[in-house]
Coordinates of C-alpha atoms and ligand atoms in Angstrom, one line a residue:
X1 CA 0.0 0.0 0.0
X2 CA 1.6 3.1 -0.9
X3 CA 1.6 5.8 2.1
X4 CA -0.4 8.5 0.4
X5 CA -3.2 6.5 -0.3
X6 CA -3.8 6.9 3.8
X7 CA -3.9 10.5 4.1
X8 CA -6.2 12.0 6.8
X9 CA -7.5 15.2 4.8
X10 CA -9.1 16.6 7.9
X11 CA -6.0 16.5 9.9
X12 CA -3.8 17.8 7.0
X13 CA -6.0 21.0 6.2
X14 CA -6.2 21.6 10.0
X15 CA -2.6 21.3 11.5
X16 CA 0.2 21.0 8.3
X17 CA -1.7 23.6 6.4
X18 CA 1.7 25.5 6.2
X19 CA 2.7 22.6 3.7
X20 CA 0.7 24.5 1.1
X21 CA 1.7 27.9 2.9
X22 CA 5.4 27.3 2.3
X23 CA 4.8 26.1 -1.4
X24 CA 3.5 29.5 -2.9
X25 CA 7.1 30.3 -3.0
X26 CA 7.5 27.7 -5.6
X27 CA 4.7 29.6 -7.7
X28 CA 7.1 32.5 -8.4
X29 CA 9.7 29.9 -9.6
X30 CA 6.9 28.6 -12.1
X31 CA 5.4 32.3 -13.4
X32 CA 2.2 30.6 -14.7
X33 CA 1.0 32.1 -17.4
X34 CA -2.6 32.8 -18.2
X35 CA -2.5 30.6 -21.6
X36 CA -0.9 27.7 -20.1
X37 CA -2.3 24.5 -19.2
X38 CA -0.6 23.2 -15.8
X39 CA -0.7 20.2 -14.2
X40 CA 0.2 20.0 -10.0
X41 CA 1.5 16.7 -9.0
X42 CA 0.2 15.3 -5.6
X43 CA -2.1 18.4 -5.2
X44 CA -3.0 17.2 -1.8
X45 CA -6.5 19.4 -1.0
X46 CA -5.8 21.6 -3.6
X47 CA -5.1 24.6 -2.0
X48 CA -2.1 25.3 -4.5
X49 CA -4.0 24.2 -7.5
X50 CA -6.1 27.2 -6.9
X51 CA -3.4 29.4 -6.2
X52 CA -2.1 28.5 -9.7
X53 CA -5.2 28.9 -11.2
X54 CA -5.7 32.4 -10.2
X55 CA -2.9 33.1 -12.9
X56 CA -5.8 32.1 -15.7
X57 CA -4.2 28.9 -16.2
X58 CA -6.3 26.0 -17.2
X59 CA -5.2 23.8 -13.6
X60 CA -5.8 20.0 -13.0
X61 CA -4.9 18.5 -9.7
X62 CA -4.1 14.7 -9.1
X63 CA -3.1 13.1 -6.1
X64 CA -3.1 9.2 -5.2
X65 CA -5.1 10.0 -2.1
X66 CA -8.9 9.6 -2.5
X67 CA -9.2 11.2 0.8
X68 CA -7.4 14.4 -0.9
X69 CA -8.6 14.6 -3.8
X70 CA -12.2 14.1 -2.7
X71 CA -11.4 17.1 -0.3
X72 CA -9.7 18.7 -2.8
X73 CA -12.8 18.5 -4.9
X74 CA -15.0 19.7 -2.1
X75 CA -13.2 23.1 -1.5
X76 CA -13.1 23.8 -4.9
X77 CA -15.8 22.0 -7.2
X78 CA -14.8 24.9 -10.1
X79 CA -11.7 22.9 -10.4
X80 CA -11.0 19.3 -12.5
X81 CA -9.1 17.1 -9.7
X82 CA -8.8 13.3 -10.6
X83 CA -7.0 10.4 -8.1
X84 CA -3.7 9.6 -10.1
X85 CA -0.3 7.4 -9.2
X86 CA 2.6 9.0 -10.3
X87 CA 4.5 6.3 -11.1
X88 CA 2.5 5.5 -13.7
X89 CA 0.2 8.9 -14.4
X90 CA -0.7 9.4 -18.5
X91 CA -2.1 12.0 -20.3
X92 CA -3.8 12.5 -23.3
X93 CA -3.2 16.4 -24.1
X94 CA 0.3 17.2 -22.8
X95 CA 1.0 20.0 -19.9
X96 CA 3.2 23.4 -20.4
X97 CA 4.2 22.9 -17.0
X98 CA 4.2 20.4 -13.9
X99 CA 4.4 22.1 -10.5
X100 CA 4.3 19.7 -7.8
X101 CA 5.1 20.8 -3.5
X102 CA 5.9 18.8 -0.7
X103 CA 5.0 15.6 -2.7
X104 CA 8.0 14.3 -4.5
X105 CA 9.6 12.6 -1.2
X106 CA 6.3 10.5 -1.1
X107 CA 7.1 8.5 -4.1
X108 CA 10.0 6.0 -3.8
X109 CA 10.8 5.1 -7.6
X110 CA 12.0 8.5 -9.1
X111 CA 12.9 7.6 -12.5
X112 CA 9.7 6.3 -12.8
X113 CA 7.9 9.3 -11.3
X114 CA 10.2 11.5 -13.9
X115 CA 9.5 9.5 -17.0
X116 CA 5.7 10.1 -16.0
X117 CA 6.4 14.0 -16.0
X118 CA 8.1 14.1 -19.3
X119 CA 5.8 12.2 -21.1
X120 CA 3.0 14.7 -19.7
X121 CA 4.7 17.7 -20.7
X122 CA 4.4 19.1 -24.0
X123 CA 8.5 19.8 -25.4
X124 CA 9.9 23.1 -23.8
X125 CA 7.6 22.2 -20.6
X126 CA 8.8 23.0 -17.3
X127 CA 8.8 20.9 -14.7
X128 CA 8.7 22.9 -11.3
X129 CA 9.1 20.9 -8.0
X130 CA 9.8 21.1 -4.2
X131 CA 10.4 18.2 -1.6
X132 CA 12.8 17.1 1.2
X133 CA 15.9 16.8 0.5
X134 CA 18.7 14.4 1.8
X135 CA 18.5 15.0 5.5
X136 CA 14.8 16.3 5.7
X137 CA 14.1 16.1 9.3
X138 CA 17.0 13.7 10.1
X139 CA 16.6 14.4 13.9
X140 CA 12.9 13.4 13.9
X141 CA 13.9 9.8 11.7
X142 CA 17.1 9.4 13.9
X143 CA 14.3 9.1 16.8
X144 CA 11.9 7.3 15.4
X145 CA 14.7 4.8 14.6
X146 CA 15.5 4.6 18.2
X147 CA 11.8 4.4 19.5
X148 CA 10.9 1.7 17.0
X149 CA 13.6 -0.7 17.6
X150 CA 12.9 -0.4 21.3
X151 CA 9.8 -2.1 20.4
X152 CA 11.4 -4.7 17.8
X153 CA 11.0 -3.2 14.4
X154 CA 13.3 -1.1 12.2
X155 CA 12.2 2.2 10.9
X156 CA 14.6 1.9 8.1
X157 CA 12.7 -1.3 6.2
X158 CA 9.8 1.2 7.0
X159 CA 10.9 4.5 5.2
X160 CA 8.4 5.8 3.5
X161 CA 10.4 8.8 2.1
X162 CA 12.8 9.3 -0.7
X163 CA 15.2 12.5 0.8
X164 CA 17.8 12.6 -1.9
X165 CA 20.6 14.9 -2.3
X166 CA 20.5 17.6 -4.5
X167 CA 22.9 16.2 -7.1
X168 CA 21.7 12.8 -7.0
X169 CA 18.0 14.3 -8.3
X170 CA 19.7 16.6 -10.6
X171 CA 21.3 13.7 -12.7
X172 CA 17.7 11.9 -12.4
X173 CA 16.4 14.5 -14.0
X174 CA 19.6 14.6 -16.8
X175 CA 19.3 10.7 -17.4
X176 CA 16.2 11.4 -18.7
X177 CA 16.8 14.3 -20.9
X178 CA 15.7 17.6 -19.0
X179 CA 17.9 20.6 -19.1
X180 CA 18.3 21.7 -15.3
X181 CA 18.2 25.3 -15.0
X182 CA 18.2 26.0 -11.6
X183 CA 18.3 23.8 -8.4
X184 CA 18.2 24.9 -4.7
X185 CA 19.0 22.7 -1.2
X186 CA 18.4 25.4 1.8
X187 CA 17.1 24.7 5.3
X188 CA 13.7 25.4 6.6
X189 CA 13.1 25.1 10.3
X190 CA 9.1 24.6 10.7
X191 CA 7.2 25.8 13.3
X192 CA 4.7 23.7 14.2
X193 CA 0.8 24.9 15.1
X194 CA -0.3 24.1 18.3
X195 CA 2.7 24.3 20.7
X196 CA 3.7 21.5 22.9
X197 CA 1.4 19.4 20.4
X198 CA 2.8 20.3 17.6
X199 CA 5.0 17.1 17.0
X200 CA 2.4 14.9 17.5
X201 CA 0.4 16.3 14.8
X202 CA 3.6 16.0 12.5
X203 CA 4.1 12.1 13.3
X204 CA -0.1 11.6 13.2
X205 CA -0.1 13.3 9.8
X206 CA 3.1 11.7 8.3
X207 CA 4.4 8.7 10.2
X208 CA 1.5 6.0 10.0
X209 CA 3.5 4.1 7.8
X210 CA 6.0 3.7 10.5
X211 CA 3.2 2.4 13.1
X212 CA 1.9 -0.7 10.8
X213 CA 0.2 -2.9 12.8
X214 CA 1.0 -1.2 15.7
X215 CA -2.2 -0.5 18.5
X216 CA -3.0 3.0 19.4
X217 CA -1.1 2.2 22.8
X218 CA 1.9 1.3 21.3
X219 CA 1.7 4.2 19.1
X220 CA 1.3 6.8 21.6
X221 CA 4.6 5.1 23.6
X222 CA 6.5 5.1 20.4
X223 CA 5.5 9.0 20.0
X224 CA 6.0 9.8 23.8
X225 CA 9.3 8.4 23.8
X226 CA 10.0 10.4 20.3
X227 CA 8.8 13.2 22.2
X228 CA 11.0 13.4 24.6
X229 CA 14.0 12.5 22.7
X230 CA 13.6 15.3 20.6
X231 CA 12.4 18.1 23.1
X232 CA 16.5 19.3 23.6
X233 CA 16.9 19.8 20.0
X234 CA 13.5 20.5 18.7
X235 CA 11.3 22.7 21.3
X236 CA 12.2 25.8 22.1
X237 CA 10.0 28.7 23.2
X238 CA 6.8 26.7 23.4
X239 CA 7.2 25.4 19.8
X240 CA 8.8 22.8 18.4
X241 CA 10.9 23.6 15.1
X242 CA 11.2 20.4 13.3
X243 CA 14.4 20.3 10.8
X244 CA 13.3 20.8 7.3
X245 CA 16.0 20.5 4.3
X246 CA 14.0 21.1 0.7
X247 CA 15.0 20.8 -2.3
X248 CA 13.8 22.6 -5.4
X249 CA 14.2 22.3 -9.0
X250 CA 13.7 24.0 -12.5
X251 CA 13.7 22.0 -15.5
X252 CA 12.6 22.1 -19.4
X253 CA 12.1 19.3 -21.7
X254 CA 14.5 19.9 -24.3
X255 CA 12.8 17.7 -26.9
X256 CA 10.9 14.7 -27.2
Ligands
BEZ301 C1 6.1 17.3 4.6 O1 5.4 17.3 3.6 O2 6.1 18.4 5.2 C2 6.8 16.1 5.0 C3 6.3 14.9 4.8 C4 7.0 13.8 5.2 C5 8.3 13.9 5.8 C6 8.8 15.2 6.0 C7 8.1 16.3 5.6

């Protein structure tokens, strides 16, 4: 089962609402223009997708969650959304551009992922994308991997996220024959809503693949114990700051 089929939409629009916050950034990387038909990958609930739309451009939203797109949907009926895998996603008409936030790290077979976005994009497309790069939120994993294997199970044959470095995704995106124009790797400390709850929202929102099988006691002992691992480094002033490391990319299809 992949992970993002398991989204929580509630939860997500409620407490990590600064996912989409963060990613209008990445809008003013793309510059949409009004004539161009765009495609965001792993739209989530589509807050962005409307954000892009307010260029003029002619949107569409997929995600492999039918709990986000279904919300997605919902907050924005004016809008086509459609439950898609990466891996594998087709389209008919091609795209000027793919924009995709905070959804990359979610898909573990990148070449695949990238051969999906430059079939989808018509030639000179741009393909416009932010995610975690290699040591996104190391501290949290480093914890999780401790808590876990206090309880017998190893949070590495777990992982449901695909961190890479900045130069490792570059040449993915080379091998297949996009022209990188511009590629970024910069930290992002995130202040969680909520205060002292705020990192239990994070690992309710993102870690359930890490808690297979596991009851809700044995969750809440595994997060406790996360908890207080990570209070020295991560909590300070009544929030906890959870270590972000993004990476973002600019790329065109040089030909077919
Ligand atoms: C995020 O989208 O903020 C995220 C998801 C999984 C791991 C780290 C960050």
């Amino acid at each position: 089962m992949n992970p993002t089929s398991q989204w929580n939409a509630d939860l997500y629009d409620d407490k990590m609402n600064f996912v989409s916050h963060y990613g209008r950034g990445l809008i003013d990387w793309l510059k949409p223009l009004s004539t161009e038909r765009i495609l965001d990958l792993g739209c989530g609930t589509g807050d962005l997708t409307a954000e892009l739309a307010k260029s003029g451009a002619t949107v569409m939203g997929v995600d492999f969650s039918a709990d986000m797109i279904r919300s997605a949907q919902q907050k924005y009926p004016h809008l086509p959304f459609q439950i898609a895998d990466a891996h594998t996603y087709t389209t008919e008409k091609q795209f000027d551009a793919i924009f995709s936030n905070a959804a990359l790290h979610w898909m573990k077979m990148p070449e695949k992922v990238i051969k999906s976005v430059w079939h989808a994009l018509a030639p000179k497309g741009r393909f416009v994308a932010e995610f975690g790069g290699k040591g996104n939120c190391e501290l949290v994993v480093d914890a999780l991997r401790v808590a876990l294997a206090k309880k017998g199970i190893s949070a590495d044959e777990r992982m449901p996220w695909y961190f890479p470095s900045i130069g490792e995704y570059a040449a993915l995106l080379e091998k297949q024959g996009f022209r990188v124009v511009l590629a970024s790797n910069f930290d992002r400390p995130t202040t969680m809503p909520d205060d002292d709850r705020g990192l239990r929202h994070w690992l309710d929102s993102f870690c359930s693949p890490f808690f297979t099988n596991m009851s809700a006691g044995e969750i809440d002992d595994v997060c406790l114990y996360v908890t207080e691992l990570l209070r020295p480094a991560l909590f300070q002033d009544g929030k906890w700051i959870v270590d972000y490391k993004r990476i973002r990319v600019f790329a065109i299809k040089t030909s077919e």
